[in-house]
Coordinates of C-alpha atoms in Angstrom, one line a residue:
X109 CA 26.0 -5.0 -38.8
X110 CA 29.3 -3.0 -38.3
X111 CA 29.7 0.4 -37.3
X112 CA 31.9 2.4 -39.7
X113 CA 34.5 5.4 -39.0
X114 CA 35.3 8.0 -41.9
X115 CA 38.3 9.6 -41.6
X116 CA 40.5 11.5 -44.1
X117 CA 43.3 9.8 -45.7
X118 CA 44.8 13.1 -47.2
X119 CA 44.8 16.6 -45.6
X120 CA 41.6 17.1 -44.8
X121 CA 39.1 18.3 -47.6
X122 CA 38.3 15.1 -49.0
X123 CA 34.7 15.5 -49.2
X124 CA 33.8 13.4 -45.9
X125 CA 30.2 15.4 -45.3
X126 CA 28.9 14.5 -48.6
X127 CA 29.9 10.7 -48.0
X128 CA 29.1 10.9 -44.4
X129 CA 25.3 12.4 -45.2
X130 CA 25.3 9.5 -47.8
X131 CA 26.3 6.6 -45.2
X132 CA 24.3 8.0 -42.3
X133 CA 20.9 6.7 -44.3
X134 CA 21.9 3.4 -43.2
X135 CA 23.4 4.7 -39.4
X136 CA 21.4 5.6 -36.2
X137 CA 23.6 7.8 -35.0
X138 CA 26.5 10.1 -36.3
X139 CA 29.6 11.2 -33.9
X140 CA 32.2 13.8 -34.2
X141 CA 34.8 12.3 -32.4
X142 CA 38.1 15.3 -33.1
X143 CA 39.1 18.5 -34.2
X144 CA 36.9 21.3 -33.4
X145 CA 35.4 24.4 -35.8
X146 CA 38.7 24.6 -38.1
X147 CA 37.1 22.2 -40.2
X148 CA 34.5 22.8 -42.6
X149 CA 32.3 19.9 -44.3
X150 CA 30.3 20.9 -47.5
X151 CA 26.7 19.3 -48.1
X152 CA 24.7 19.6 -51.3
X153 CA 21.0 18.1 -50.9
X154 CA 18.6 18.3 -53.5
X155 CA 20.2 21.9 -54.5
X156 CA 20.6 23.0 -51.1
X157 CA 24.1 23.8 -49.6
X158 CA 24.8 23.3 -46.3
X159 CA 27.8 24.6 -44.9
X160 CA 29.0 22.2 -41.5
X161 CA 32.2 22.9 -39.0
X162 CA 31.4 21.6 -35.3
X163 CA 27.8 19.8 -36.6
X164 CA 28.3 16.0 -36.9
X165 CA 27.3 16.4 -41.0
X166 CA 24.1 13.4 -40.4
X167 CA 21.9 16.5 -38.7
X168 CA 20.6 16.9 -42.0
X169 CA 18.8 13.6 -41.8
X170 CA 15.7 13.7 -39.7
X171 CA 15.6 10.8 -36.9
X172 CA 19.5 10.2 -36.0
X173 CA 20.6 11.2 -33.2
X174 CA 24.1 13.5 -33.7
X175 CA 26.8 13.9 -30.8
X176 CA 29.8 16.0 -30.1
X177 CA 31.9 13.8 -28.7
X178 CA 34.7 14.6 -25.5
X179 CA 37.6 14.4 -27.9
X180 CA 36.2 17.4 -30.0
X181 CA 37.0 20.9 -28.6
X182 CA 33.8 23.0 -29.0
X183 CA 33.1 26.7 -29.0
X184 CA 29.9 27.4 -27.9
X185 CA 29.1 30.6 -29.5
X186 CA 30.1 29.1 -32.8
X187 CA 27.7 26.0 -32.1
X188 CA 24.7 28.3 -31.4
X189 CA 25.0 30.3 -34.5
X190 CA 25.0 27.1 -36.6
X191 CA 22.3 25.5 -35.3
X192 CA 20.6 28.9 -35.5
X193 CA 22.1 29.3 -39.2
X194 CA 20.9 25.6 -40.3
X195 CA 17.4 26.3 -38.6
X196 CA 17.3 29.1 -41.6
X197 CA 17.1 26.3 -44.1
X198 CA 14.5 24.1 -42.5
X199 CA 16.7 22.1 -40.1
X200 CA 15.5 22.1 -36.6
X201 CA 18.7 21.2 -33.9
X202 CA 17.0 20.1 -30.1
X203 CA 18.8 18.4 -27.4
X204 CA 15.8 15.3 -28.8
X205 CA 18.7 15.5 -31.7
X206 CA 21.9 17.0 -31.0
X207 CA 23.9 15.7 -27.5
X208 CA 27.0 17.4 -26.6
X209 CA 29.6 15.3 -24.3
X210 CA 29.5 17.3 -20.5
X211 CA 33.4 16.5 -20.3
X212 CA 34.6 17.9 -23.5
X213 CA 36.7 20.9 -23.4
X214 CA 35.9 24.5 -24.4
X215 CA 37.3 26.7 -27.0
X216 CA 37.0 30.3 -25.1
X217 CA 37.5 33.7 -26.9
X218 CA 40.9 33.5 -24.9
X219 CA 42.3 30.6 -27.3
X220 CA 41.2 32.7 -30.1
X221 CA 43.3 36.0 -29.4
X222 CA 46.4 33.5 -28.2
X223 CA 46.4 31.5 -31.0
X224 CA 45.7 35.0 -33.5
X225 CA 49.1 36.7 -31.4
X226 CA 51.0 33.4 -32.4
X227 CA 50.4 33.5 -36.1
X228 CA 51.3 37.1 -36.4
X229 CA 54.6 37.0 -34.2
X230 CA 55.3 33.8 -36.3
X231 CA 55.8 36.4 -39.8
X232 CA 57.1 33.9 -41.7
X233 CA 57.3 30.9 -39.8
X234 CA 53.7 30.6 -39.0
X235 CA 51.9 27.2 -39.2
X236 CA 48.7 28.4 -41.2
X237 CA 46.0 27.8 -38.2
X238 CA 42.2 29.5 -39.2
X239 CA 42.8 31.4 -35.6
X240 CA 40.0 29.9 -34.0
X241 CA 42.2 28.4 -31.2
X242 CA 41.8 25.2 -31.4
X243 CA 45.5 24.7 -30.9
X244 CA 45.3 26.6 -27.4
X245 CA 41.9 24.8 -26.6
X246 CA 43.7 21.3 -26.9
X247 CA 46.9 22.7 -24.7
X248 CA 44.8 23.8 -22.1
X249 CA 43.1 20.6 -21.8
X250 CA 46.5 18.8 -21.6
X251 CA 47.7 21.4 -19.0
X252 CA 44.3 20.1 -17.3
X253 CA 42.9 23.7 -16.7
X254 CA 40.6 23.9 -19.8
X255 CA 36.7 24.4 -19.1
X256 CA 34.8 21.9 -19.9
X257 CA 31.5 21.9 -20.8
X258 CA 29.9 20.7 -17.6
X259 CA 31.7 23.4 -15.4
X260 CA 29.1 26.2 -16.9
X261 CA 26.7 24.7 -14.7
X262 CA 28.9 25.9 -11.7
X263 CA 29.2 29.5 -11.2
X264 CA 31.5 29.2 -8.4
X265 CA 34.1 26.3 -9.5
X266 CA 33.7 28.5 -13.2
X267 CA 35.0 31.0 -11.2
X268 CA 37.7 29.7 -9.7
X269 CA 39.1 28.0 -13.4
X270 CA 38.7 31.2 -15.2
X271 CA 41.2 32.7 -12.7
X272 CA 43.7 30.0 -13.5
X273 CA 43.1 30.0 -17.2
X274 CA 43.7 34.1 -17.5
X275 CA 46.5 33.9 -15.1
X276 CA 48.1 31.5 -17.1
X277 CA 47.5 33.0 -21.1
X278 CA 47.8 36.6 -20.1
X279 CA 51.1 36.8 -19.7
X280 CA 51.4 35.5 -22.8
X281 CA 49.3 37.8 -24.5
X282 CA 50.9 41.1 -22.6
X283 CA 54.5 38.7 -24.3
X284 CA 53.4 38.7 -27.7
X285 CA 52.2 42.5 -27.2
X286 CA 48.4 41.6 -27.5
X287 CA 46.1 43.1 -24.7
X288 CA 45.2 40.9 -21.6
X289 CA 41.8 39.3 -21.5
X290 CA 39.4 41.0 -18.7
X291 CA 38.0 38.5 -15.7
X292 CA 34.9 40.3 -15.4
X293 CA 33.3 40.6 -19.1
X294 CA 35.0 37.0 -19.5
X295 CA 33.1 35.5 -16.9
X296 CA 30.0 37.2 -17.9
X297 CA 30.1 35.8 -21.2
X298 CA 30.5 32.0 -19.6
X299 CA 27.3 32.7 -17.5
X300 CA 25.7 34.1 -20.2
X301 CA 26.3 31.3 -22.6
X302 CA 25.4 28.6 -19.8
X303 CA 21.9 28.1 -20.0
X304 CA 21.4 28.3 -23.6
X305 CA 24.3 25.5 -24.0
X306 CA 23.8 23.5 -21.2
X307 CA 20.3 21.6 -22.4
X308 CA 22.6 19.9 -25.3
X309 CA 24.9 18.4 -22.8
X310 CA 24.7 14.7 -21.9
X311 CA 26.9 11.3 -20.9
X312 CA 27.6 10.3 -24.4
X313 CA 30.1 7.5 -23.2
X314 CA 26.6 6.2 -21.5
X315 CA 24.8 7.4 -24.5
X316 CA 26.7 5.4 -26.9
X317 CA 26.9 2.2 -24.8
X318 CA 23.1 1.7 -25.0
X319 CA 23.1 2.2 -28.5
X320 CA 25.5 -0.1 -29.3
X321 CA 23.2 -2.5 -26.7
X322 CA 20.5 -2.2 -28.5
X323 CA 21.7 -3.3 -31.7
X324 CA 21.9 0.2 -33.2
X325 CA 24.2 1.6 -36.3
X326 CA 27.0 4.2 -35.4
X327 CA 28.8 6.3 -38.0
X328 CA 31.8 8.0 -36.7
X329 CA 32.4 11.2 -38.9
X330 CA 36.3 12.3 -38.3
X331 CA 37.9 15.9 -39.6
X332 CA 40.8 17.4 -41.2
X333 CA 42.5 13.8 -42.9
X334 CA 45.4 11.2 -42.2
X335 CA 47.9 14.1 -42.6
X336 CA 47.2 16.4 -40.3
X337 CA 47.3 14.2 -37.6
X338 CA 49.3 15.2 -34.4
X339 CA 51.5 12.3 -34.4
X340 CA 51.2 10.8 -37.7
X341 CA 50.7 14.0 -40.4
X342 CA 53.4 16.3 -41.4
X343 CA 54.5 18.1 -37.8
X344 CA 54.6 21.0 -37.0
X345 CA 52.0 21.7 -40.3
X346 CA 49.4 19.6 -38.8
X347 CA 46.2 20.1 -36.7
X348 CA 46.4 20.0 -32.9
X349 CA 44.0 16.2 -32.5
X350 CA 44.6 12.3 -33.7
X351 CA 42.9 12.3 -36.7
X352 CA 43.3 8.3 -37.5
X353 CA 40.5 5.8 -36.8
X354 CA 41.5 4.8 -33.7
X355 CA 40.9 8.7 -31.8
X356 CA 36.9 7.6 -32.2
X357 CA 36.7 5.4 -29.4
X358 CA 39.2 7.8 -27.6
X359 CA 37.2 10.4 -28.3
X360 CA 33.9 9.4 -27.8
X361 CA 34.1 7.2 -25.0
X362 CA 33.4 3.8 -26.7
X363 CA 35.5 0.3 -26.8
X364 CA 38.1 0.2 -29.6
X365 CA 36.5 -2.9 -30.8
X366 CA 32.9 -1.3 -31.1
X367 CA 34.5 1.2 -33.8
X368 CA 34.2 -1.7 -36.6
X369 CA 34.8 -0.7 -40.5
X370 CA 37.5 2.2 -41.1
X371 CA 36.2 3.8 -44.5
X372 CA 39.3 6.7 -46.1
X373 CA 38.1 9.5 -47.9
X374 CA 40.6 10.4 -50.9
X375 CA 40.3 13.1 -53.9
X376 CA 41.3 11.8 -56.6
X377 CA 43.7 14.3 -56.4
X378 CA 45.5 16.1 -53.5
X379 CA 44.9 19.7 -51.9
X380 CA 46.0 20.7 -48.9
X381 CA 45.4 24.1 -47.1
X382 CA 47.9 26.7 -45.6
X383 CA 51.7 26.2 -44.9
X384 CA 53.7 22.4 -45.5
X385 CA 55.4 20.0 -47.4
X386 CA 53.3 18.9 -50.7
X387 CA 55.5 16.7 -52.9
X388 CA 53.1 17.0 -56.0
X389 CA 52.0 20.4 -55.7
X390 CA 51.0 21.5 -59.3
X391 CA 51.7 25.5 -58.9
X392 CA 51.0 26.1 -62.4
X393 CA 48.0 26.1 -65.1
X394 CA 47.3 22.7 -64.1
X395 CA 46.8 23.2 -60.1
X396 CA 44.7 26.2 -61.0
X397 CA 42.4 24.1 -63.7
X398 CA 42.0 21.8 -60.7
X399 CA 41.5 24.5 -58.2
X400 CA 38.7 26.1 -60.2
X401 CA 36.9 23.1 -61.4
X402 CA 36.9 21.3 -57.8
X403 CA 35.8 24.8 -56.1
X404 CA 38.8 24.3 -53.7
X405 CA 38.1 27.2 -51.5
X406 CA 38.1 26.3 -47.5
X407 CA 34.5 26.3 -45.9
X408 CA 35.3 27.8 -43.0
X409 CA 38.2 30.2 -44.2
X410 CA 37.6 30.9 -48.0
X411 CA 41.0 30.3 -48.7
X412 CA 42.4 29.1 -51.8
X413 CA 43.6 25.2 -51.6
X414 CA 47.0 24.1 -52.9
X415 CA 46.0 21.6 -55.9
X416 CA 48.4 19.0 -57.0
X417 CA 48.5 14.8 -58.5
X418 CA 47.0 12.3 -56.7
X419 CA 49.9 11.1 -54.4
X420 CA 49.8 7.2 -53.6
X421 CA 52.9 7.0 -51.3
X422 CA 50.8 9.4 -48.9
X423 CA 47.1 8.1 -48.7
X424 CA 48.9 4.2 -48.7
X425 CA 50.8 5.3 -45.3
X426 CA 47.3 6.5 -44.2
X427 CA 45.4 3.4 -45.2
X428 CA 47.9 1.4 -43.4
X429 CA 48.3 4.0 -40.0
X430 CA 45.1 4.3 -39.7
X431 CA 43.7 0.9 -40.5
X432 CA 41.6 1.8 -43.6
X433 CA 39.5 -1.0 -44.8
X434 CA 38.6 0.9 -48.0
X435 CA 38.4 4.0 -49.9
X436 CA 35.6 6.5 -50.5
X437 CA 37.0 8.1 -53.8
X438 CA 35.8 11.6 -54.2
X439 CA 35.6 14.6 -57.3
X440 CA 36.5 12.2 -60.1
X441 CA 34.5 14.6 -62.4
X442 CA 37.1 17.0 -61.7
X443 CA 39.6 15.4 -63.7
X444 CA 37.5 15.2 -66.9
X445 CA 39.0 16.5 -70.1
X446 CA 42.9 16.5 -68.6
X447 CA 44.7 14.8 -71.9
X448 CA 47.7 13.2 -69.5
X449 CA 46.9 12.2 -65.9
X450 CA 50.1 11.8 -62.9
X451 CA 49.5 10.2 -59.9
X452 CA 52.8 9.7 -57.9
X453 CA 54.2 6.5 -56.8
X454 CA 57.4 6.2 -54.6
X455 CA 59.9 9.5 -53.9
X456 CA 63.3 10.5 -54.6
X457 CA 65.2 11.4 -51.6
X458 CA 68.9 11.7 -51.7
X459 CA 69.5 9.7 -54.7
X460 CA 67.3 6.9 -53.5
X461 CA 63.9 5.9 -53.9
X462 CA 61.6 5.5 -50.7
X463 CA 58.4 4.6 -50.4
X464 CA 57.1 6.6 -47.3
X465 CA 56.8 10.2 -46.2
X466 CA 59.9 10.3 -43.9
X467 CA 58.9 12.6 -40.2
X468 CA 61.7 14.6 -40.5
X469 CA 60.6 18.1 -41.3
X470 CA 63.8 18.4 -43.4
X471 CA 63.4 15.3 -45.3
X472 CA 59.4 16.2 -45.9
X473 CA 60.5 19.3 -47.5
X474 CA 63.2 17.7 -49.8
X475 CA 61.6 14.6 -51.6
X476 CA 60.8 14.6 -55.1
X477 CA 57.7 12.9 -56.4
X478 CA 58.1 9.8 -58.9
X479 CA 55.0 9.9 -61.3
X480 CA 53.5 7.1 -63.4
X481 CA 51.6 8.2 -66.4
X482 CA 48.0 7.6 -67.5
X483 CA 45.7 8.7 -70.6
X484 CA 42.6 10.9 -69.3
X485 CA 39.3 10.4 -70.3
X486 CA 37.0 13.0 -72.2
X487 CA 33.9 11.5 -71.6
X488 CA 31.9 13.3 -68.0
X489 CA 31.6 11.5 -65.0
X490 CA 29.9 13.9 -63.4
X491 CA 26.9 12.5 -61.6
X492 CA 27.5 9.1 -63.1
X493 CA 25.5 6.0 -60.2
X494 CA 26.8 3.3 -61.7
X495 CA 30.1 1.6 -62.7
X496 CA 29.1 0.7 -66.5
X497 CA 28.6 5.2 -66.6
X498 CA 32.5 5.3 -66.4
X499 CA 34.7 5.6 -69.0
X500 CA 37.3 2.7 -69.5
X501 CA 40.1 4.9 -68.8
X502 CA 38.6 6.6 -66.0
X503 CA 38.4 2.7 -64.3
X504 CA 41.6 1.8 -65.6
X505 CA 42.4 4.8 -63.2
X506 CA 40.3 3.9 -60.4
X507 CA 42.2 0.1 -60.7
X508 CA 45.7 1.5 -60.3
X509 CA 45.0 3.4 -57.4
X510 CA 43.9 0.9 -55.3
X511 CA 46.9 -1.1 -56.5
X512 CA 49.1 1.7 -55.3
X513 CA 47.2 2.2 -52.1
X514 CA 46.5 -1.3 -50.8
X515 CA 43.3 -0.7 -50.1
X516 CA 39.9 -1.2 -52.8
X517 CA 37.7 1.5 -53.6
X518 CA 34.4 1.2 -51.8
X519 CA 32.8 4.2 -52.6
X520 CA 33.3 6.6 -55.6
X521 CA 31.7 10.4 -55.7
X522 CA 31.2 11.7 -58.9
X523 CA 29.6 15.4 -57.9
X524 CA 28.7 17.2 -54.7
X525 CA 25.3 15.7 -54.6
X526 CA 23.9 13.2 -52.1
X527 CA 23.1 10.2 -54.6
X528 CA 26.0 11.1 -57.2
X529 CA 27.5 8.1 -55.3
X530 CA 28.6 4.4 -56.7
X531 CA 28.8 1.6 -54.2
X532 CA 31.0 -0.8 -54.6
X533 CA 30.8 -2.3 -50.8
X534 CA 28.9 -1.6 -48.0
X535 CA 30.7 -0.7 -45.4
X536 CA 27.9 -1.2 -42.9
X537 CA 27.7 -5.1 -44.3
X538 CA 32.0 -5.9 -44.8

């Protein structure tokens, strides 16, 4: 039996919790393997709504084992309040259920005010982060003087890094006119956190390893999507992590080979959040019909999402970056009742037509969508478990976007809730 990543093939928001909660009845265990608490998955579970960010989303499941991988940067404070704001709704979160990786790297209120002071001396030109300084977290741990979760059990080398981490971000805050961060209440709050942290961390590389000896099923549940990736997404609008398939062995500390199945999440339309290129943005009646019907308001940040046509050209450069093996297709329901459906299928750049998102920021920004044409369907999907509950025009859809994408449609999610789900393929089984 394979083990399966989900990652997003758009920009994040694709619905991965709902599909991840839904896979991880057939997993053991269920890794974050990225990002940090920028991104926000959404669960719906027989009426209750559970709101994720740093939680790997299969907590909700009783007997799997969830893990915070080293590749994910991890605020502490904001771990504790959600395991002590799930607890609230009948979900108990132990170090029996929940293991944090003791190398990963820790987002500090310091990384917090930085990346804040960035945004606002940015005025215009600012990138769109949530301010949680995830950004900063990740540069530190490149510069090699982040903390990492298995210093808090050492007062004195803890010490000795906070030192070099103030010495280094205050002068950028006293720069960008923001006050300097304190040594003494800093370091009380590390010591502080320590022991109530500390019991959740672990060897996951080691962890993982006898899992995987064992015979055991891993899901590996990825955030933000395709394009937002580092390298890959559309730079500088992008998060500060790989976000493709192949950052979960990176990032937890398993083989490349043991990662198996790479399942895409997709909307079957396109949002993305905050600042960028988006080549079919529908800023009109149309994006706000979406917007409203789809609820496409961030989890973590509230904000409004920018609604647009499905966009083939970008989710087919994810499938085939990130070595997607299928498609989980998510809020079809959404686009009951539209008369005249667009889902772009090549660009216009420059009097040519290209079938790629070109890296230049320049280009990005430029490129005008080419859109094929289909009839909508009237009929709901909405909750719909089975293939035959589809309207015809809603497959015909479904058929022309795998065409488009390379890539078949695995899964399909017609409404927030756990069992509104049609499988096609098992992605534990391909």
């Amino acid at each position: 039996m394979a083990n399966v990543a989900v990652v997003g093939a758009q920009w994040g928001d694709e619905g991965k919790g709902k599909i991840v909660d839904w896979l991880s009845s057939r997993a053991d265990v269920v890794v974050r393997f990225q990002g940090g608490h920028n991104a926000g998955h959404t669960l719906v579970i027989d009426g209750v709504e559970y709101k994720l960010s740093l939680l790997p989303s299969g907590v909700v499941r009783p007997g799997k084992l969830s893990v915070i991988g080293n590749g994910v940067v991890v605020d502490p404070w904001a771990l504790l309040a959600e395991i002590t704001a799930i607890a609230g709704k009948g979900v108990e979160v132990t170090p029996e259920n929940l293991v944090v990786a003791e190398n990963a790297a820790l987002i500090l209120p310091v990384h917090g005010a930085i990346d804040r002071a960035r945004e606002e001396a940015s005025g215009a030109a600012k990138i769109g982060t949530t301010g949680r300084g995830i950004g900063p977290a990740y540069e530190d741990k490149v510069g090699r003087r982040a903390i990492r979760l298995c210093d808090l059990a050492d007062p004195e080398v803890l010490a000795d890094k906070v030192d070099r981490l103030l010495g280094h971000h205050n002068v950028f805050l006293r720069a960008l006119g923001a006050g300097p961060i304190e040594r003494g209440p800093f370091l009380d709050q590390l010591l502080e956190i320590a022991p109530k942290i500390l019991p959740f961390a672990g060897v996951v590389w080691q962890r993982l390893e006898e899992v995987r000896q064992a015979g055991k099923r891993i899901l590996f549940e990825g955030a933000q999507g395709a394009m937002l990736d580092i390298d890959h997404g559309t730079y500088p609008f992008v998060t500060s992590s790989n976000t493709v398939a192949s950052q979960a062995a990176t990032g937890s500390g398993i083989g490349a080979g043991a990662v198996g199945t790479v399942l895409g999440i997709s909307k079957a339309y396109t949002t993305r959040v905050g600042a960028g290129p988006f080549p079919t943005e529908q800023d009109n009646a149309v994006g706000d019909q979406i917007r409203e019907r789809g609820r496409e308001f961030g989890t973590v940040t509230g904000r409004k999402r920018r609604c647009g046509w499905f966009d083939a050209v970008l989710v087919r450069q994810a499938v085939k970056v990130g070595g997607i093996d299928g498609i989980a297709l998510t809020k079809l329901d959404v686009l009951d009742g539209i008369d005249n459906l667009q889902v772009c299928t090549a660009y216009r750049w420059r009097g040519e037509t290209i079938h790629h998102l070109p890296a230049s920021r320049a280009a990005q920004a430029e490129v005008e969508p080419i859109y094929e044409s289909f009839d909508g369907w009237h009929d709901s999907t909405r909750g719909a478990r089975s293939w035959r509950q589809l309207p015809a025009t809603a497959i015909k859809y479904i058929r022309r976007v795998e065409e488009l994408i390379e890539a078949p449609v695995t899964l399909l999610s017609t409404s927030p809730e756990r069992e509104d789900t049609i499988l096609m393929h098992d992605p534990f089984r391909d």
